[in-house]
PDB file of C-alpha atoms in Angstrom:
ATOM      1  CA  UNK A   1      26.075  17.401  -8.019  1.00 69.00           C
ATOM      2  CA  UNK A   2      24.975  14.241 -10.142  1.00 78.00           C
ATOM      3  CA  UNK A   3      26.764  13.375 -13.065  1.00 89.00           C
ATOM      4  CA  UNK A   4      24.426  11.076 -15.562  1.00 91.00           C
ATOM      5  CA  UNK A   5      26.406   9.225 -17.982  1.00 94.00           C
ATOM      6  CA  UNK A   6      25.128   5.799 -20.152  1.00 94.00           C
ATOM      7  CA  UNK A   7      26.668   2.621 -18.552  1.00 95.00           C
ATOM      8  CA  UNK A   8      28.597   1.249 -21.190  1.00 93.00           C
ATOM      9  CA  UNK A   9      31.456  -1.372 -20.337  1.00 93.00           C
ATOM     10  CA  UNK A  10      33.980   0.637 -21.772  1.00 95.00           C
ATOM     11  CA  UNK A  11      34.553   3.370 -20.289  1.00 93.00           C
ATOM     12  CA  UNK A  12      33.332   1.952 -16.593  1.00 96.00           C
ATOM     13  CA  UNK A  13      34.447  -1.021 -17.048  1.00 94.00           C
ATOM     14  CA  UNK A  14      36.420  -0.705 -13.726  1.00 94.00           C
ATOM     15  CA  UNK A  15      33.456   0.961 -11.607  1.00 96.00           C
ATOM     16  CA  UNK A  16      32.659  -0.800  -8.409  1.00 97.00           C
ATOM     17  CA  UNK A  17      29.598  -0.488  -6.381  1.00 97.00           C
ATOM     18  CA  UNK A  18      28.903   0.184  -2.197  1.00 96.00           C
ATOM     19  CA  UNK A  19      26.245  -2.024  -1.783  1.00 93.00           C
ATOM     20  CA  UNK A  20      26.298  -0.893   2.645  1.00 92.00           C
ATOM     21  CA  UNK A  21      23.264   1.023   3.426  1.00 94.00           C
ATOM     22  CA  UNK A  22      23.944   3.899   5.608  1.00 93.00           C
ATOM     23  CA  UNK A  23      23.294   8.071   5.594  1.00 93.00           C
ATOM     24  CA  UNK A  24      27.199   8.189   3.909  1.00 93.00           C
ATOM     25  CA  UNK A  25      25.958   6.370   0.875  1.00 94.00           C
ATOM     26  CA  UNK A  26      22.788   8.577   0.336  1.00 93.00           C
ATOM     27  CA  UNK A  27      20.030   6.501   2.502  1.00 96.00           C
ATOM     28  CA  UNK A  28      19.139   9.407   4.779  1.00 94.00           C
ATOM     29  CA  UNK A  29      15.738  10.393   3.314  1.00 96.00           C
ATOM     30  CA  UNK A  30      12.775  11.057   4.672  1.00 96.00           C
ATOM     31  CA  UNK A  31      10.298  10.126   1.870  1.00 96.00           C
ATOM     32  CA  UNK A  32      10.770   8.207  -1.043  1.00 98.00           C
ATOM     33  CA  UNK A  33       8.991   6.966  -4.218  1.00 98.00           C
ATOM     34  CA  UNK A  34       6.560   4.326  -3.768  1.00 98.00           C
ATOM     35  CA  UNK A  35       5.260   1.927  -6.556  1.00 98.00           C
ATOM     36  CA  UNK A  36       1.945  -0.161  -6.758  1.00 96.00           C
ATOM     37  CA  UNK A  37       3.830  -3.488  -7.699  1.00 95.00           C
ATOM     38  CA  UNK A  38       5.514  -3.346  -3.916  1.00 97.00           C
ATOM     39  CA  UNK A  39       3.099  -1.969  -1.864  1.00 98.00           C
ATOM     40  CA  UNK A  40       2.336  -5.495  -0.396  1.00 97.00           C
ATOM     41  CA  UNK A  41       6.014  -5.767   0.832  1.00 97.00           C
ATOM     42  CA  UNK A  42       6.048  -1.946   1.858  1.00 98.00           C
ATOM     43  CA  UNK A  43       2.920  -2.104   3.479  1.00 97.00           C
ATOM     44  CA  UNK A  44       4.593  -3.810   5.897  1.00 96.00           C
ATOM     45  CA  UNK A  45       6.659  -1.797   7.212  1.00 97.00           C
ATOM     46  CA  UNK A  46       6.228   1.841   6.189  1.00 98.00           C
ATOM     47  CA  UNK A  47       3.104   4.153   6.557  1.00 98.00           C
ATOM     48  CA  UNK A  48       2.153   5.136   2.715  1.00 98.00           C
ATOM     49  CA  UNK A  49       1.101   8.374   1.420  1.00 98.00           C
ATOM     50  CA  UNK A  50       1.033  10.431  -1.489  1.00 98.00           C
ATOM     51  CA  UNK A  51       2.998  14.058  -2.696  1.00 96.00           C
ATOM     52  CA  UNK A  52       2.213  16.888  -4.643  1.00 94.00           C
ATOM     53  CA  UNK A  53       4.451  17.337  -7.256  1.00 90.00           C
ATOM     54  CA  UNK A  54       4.267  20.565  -7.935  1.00 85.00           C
ATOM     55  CA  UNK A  55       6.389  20.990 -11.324  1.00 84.00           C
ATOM     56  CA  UNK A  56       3.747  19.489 -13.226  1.00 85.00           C
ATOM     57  CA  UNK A  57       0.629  19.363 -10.915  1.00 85.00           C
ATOM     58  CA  UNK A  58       0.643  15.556 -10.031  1.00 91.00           C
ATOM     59  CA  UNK A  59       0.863  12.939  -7.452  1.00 96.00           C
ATOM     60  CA  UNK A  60       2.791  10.321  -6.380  1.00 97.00           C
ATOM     61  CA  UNK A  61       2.870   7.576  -3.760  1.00 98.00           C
ATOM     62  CA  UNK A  62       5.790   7.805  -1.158  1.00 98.00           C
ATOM     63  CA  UNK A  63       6.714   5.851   1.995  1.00 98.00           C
ATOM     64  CA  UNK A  64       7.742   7.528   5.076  1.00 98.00           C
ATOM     65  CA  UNK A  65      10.694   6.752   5.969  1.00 97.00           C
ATOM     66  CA  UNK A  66      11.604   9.383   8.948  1.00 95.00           C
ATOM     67  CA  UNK A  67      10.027  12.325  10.804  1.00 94.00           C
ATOM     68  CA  UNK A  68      12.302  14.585   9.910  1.00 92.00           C
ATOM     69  CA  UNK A  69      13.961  16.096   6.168  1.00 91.00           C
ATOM     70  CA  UNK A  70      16.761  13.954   5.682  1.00 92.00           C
ATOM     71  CA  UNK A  71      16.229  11.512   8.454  1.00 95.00           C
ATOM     72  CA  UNK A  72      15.491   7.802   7.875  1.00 96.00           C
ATOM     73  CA  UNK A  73      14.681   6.146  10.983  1.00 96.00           C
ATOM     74  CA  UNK A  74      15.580   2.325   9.632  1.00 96.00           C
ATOM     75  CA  UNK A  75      19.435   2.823   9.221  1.00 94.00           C
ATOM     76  CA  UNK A  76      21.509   1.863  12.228  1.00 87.00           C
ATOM     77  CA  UNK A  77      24.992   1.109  12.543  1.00 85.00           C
ATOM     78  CA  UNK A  78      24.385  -2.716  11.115  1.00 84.00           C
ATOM     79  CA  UNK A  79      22.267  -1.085   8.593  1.00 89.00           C
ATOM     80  CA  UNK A  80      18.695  -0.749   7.251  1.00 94.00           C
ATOM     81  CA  UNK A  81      16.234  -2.194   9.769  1.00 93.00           C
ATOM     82  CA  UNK A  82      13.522  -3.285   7.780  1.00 95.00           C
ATOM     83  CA  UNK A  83      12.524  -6.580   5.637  1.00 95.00           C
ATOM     84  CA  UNK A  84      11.877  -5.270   2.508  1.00 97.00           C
ATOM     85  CA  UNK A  85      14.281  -1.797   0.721  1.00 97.00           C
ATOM     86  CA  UNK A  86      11.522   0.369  -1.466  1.00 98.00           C
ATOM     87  CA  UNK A  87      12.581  -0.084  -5.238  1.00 98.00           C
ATOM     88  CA  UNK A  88      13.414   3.969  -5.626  1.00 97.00           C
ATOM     89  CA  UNK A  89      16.452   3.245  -2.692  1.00 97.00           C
ATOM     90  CA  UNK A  90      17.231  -0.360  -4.367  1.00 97.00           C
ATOM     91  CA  UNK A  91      18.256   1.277  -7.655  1.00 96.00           C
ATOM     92  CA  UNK A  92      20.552   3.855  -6.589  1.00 96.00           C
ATOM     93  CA  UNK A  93      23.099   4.599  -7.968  1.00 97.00           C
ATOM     94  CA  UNK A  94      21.450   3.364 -11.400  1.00 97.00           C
ATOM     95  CA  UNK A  95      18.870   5.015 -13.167  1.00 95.00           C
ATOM     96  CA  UNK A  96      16.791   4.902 -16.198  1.00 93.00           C
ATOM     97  CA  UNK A  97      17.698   7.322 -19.480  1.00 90.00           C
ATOM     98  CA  UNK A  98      16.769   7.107 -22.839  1.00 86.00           C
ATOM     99  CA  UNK A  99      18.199   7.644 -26.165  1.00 82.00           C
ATOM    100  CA  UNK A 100      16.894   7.945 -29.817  1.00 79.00           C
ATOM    101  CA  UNK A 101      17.681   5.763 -31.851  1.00 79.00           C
ATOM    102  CA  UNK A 102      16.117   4.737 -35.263  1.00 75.00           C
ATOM    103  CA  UNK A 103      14.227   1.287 -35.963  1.00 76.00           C
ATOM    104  CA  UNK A 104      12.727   0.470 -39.261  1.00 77.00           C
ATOM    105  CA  UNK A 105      13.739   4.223 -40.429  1.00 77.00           C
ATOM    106  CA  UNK A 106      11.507   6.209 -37.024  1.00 80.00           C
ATOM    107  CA  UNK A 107      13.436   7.822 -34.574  1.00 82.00           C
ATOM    108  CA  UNK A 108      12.329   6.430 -30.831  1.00 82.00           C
ATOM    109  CA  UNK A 109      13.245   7.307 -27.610  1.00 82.00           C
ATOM    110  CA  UNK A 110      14.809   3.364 -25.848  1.00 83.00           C
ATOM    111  CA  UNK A 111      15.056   2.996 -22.057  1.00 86.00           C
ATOM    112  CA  UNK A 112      19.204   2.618 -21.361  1.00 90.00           C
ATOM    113  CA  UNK A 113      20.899   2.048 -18.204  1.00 94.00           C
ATOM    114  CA  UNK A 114      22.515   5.398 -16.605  1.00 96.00           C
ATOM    115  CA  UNK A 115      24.622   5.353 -13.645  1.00 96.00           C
ATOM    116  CA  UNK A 116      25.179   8.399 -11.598  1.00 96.00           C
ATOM    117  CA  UNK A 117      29.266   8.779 -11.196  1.00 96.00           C
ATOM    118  CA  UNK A 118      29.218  11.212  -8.566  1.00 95.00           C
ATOM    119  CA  UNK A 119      26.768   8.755  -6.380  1.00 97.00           C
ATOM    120  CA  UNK A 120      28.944   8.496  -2.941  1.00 96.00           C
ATOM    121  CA  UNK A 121      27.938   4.380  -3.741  1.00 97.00           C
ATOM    122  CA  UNK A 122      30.345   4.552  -6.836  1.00 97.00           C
ATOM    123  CA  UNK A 123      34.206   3.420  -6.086  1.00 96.00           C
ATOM    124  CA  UNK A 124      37.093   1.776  -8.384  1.00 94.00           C
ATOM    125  CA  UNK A 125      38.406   0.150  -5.037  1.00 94.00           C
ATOM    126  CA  UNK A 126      35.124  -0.687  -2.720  1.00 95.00           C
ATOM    127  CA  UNK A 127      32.378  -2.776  -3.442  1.00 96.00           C
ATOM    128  CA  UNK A 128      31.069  -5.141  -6.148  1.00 97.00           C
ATOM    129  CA  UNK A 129      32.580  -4.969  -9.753  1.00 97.00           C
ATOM    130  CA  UNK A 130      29.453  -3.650 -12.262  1.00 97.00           C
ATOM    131  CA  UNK A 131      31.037  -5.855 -15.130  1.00 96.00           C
ATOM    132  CA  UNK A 132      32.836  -9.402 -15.412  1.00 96.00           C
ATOM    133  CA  UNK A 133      36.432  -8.826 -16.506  1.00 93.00           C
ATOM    134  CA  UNK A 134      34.753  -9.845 -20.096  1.00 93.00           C
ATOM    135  CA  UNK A 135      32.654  -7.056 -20.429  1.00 92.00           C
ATOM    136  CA  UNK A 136      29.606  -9.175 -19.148  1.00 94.00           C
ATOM    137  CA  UNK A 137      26.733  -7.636 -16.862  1.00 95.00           C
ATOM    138  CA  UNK A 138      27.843  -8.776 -13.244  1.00 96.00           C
ATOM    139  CA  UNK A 139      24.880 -10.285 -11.049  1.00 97.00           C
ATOM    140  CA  UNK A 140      24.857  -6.777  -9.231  1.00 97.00           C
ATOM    141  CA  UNK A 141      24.288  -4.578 -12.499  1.00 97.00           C
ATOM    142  CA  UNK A 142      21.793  -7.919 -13.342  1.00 97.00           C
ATOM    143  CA  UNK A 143      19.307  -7.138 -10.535  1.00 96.00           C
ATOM    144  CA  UNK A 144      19.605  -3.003 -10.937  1.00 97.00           C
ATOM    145  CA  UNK A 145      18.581  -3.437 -14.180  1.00 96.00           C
ATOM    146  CA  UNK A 146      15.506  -5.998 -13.447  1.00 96.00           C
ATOM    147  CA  UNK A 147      14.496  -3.078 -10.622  1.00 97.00           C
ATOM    148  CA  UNK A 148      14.872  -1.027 -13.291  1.00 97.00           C
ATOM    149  CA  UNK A 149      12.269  -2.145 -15.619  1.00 95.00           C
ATOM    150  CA  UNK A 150      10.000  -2.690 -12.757  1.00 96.00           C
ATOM    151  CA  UNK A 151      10.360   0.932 -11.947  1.00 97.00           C
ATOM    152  CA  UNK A 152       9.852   2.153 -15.785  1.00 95.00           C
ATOM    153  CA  UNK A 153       6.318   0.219 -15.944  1.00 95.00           C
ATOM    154  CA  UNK A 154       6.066   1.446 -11.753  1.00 96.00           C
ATOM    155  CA  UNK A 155       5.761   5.665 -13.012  1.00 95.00           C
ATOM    156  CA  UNK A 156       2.996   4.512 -15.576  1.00 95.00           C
ATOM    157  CA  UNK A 157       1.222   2.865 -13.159  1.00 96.00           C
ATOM    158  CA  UNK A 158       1.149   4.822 -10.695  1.00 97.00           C
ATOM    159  CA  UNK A 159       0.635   8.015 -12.763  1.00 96.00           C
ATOM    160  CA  UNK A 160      -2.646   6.429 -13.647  1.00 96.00           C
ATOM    161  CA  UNK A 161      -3.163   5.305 -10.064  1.00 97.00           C
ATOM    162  CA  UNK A 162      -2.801   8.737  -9.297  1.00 97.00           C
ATOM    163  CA  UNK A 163      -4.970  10.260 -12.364  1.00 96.00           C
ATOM    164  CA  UNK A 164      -7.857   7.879 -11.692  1.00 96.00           C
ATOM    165  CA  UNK A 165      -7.878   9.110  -7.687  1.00 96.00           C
ATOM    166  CA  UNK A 166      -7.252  12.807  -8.101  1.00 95.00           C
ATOM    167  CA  UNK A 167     -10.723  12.465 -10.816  1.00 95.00           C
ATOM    168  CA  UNK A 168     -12.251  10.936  -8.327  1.00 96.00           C
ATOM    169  CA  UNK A 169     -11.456  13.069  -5.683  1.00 95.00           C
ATOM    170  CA  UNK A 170     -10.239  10.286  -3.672  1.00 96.00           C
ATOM    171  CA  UNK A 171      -6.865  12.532  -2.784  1.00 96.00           C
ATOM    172  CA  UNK A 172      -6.419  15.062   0.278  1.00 96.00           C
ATOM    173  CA  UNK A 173      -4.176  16.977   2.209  1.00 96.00           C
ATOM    174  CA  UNK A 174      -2.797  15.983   5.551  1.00 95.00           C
ATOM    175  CA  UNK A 175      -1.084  16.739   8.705  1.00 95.00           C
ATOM    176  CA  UNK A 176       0.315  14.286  11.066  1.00 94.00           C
ATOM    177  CA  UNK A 177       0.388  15.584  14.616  1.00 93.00           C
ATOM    178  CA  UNK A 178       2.943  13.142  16.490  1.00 93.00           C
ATOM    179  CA  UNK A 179       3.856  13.156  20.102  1.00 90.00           C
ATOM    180  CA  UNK A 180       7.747  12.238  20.383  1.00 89.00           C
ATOM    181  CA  UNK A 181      10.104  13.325  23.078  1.00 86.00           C
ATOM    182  CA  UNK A 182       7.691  15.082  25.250  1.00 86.00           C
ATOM    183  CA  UNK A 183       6.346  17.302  22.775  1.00 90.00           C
ATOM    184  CA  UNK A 184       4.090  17.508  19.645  1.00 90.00           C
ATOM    185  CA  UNK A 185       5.282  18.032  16.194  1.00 92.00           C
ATOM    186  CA  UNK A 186       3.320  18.469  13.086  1.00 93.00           C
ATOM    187  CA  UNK A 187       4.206  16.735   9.980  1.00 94.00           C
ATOM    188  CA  UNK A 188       2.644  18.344   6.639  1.00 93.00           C
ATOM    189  CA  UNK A 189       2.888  17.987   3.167  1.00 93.00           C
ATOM    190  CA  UNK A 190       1.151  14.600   2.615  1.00 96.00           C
ATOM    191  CA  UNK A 191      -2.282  13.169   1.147  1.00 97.00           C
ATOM    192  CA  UNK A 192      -3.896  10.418   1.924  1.00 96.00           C
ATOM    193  CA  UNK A 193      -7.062   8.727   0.524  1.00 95.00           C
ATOM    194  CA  UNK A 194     -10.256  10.400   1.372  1.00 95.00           C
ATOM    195  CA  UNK A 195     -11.938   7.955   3.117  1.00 93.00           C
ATOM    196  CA  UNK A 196     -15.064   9.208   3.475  1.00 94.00           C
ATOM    197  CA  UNK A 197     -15.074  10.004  -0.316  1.00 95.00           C
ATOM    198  CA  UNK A 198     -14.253   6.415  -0.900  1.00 94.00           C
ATOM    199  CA  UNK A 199     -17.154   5.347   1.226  1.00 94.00           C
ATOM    200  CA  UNK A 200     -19.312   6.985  -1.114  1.00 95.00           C
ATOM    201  CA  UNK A 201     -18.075   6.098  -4.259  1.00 95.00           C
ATOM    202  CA  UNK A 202     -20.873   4.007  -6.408  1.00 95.00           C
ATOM    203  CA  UNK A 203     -21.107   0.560  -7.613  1.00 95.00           C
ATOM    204  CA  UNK A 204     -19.601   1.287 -10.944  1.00 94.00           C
ATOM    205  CA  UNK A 205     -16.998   3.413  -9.489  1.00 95.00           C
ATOM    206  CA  UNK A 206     -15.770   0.719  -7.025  1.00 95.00           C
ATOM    207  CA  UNK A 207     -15.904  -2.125  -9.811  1.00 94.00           C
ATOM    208  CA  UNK A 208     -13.918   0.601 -12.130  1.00 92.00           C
ATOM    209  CA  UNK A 209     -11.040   0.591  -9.374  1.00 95.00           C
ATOM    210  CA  UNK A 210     -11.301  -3.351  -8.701  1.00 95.00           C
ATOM    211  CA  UNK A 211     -10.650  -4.268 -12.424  1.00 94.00           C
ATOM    212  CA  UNK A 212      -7.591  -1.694 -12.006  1.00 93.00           C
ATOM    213  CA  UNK A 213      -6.581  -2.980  -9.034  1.00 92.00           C
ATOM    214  CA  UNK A 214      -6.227   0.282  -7.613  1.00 96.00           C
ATOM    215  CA  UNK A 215      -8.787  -0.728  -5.069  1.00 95.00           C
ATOM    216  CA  UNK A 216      -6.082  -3.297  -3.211  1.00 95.00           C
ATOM    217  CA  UNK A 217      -3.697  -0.764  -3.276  1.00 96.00           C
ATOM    218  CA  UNK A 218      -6.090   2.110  -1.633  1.00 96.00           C
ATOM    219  CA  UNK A 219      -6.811  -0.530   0.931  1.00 95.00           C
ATOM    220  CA  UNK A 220      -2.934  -0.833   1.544  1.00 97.00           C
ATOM    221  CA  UNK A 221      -2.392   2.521   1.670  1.00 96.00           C
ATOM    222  CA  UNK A 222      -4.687   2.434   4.484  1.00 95.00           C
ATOM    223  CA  UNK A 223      -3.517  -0.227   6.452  1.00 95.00           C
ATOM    224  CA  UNK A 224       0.190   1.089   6.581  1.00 97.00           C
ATOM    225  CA  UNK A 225      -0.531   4.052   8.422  1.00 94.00           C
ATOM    226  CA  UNK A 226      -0.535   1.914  11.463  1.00 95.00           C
ATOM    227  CA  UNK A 227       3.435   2.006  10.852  1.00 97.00           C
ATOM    228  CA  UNK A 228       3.499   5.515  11.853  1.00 96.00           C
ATOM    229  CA  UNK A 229       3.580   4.201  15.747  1.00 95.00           C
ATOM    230  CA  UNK A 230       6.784   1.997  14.433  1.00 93.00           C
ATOM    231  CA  UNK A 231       8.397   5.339  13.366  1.00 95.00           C
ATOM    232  CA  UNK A 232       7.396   7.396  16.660  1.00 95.00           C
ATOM    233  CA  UNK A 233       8.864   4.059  19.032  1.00 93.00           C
ATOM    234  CA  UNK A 234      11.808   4.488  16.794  1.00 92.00           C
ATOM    235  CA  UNK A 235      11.602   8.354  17.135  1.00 91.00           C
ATOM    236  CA  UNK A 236      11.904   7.867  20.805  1.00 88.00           C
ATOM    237  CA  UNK A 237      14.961   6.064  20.587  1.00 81.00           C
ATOM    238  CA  UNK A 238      16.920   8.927  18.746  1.00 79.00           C
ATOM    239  CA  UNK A 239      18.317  11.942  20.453  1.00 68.00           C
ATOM    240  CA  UNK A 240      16.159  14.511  21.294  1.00 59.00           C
TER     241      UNK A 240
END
């Protein structure tokens, strides 16, 4: 179960980090959270889609990562197979929280650095130190927190991504049939963009999701679904 506490360099001033990818240290996932601002580097290498999120009747982008729940097909023994790590795995075990605090007499609620203790990534023996033996930020709590400010302005992003497309209708639902290991399995639970929709969008409409460039990142979205094939070669590979 997580435990969420503030980083301070106090009280964890002797917490190390696991910086080895592998299913031990919480990689094994099937889907994770995907974010505009990296969908060049993902595009690359993972097929893009969106969820439901049914708690509050949104969307999000995700990249596929495996065929299976808790399978991710680009961690092998010498680790995770792929050129670029999507910024929701990069952060772990770090997270954002926020507190209240008051400036110029008004309560507001300030992004703060969390760490999740019970992350199997956090050690006081293995890894790389989170602070300098004089309290400082080490390089590795350095670059968490710069992916976590990308992340912070990532949600509002894409929850307007996400807002402008599900007004426009651009969003719908989607099952992958995939042939792996002599049979085929369906995959469901995904959107994608409406193409066809898109097609017919009008001038104004198109120009509206240039100027947000949301229109790149449909475009993206498209062209990464030719990484499913890269996930059924790898499927192949895996016991049956």
């Amino acid at each position: 179960m997580a435990q969420h506490a503030v980083l301070d360099n106090i009280s964890h001033k002797d917490i190390r980090i696991i910086s080895q990818r592998g299913a031990d240290f919480g990689d094994n996932v099937s889907l994770t959270t995907a974010f505009i601002s990296e969908f060049m580097q993902l595009q690359s290498w993972y097929p893009l889609f969106f969820r439901h999120k049914s708690d509050n009747n949104s969307y999000e982008p995700v990249a596929l990562l495996g065929l299976k729940p808790g399978q991710n097909l680009f961690l092998q023994p010498q680790g995770w197979q792929a050129g670029y790590v999507p910024l929701s795995m990069q952060r772990q075990p770090f997270l954002i929280g926020f507190q209240q605090q008051v400036e110029n007499g008004v309560p507001q609620q300030v992004p703060v650095v969390c760490i999740d203790l019970d992350h199997p990534r956090v050690s006081q023996t293995q890894g790389e130190p989170v602070f300098l033996p004089d309290g400082g930020s080490s390089p590795l709590l350095q670059q968490a927190t710069a992916v976590l400010q990308q992340i912070q302005h990532g949600h509002q992003q894409n929850q307007a991504f996400c807002q402008t497309l599900a007004e426009l209708e651009l969003l719908q639902s989607t099952t992958l049939e995939l042939s792996y290991h002599g049979a085929v399995h369906k995959l469901t639970g995904l959107h994608s963009v409406a193409t066809d929709k898109l097609n017919k969008l009008t001038a104004e409409q198109l120009q509206l999701l240039q100027h947000q460039g949301y229109l790149q990142a449909l475009y993206l979205m498209q062209a990464s679904t030719g990484n499913i094939a890269k996930l059924l070669s790898k499927m192949e590979n895996q016991p049956g």
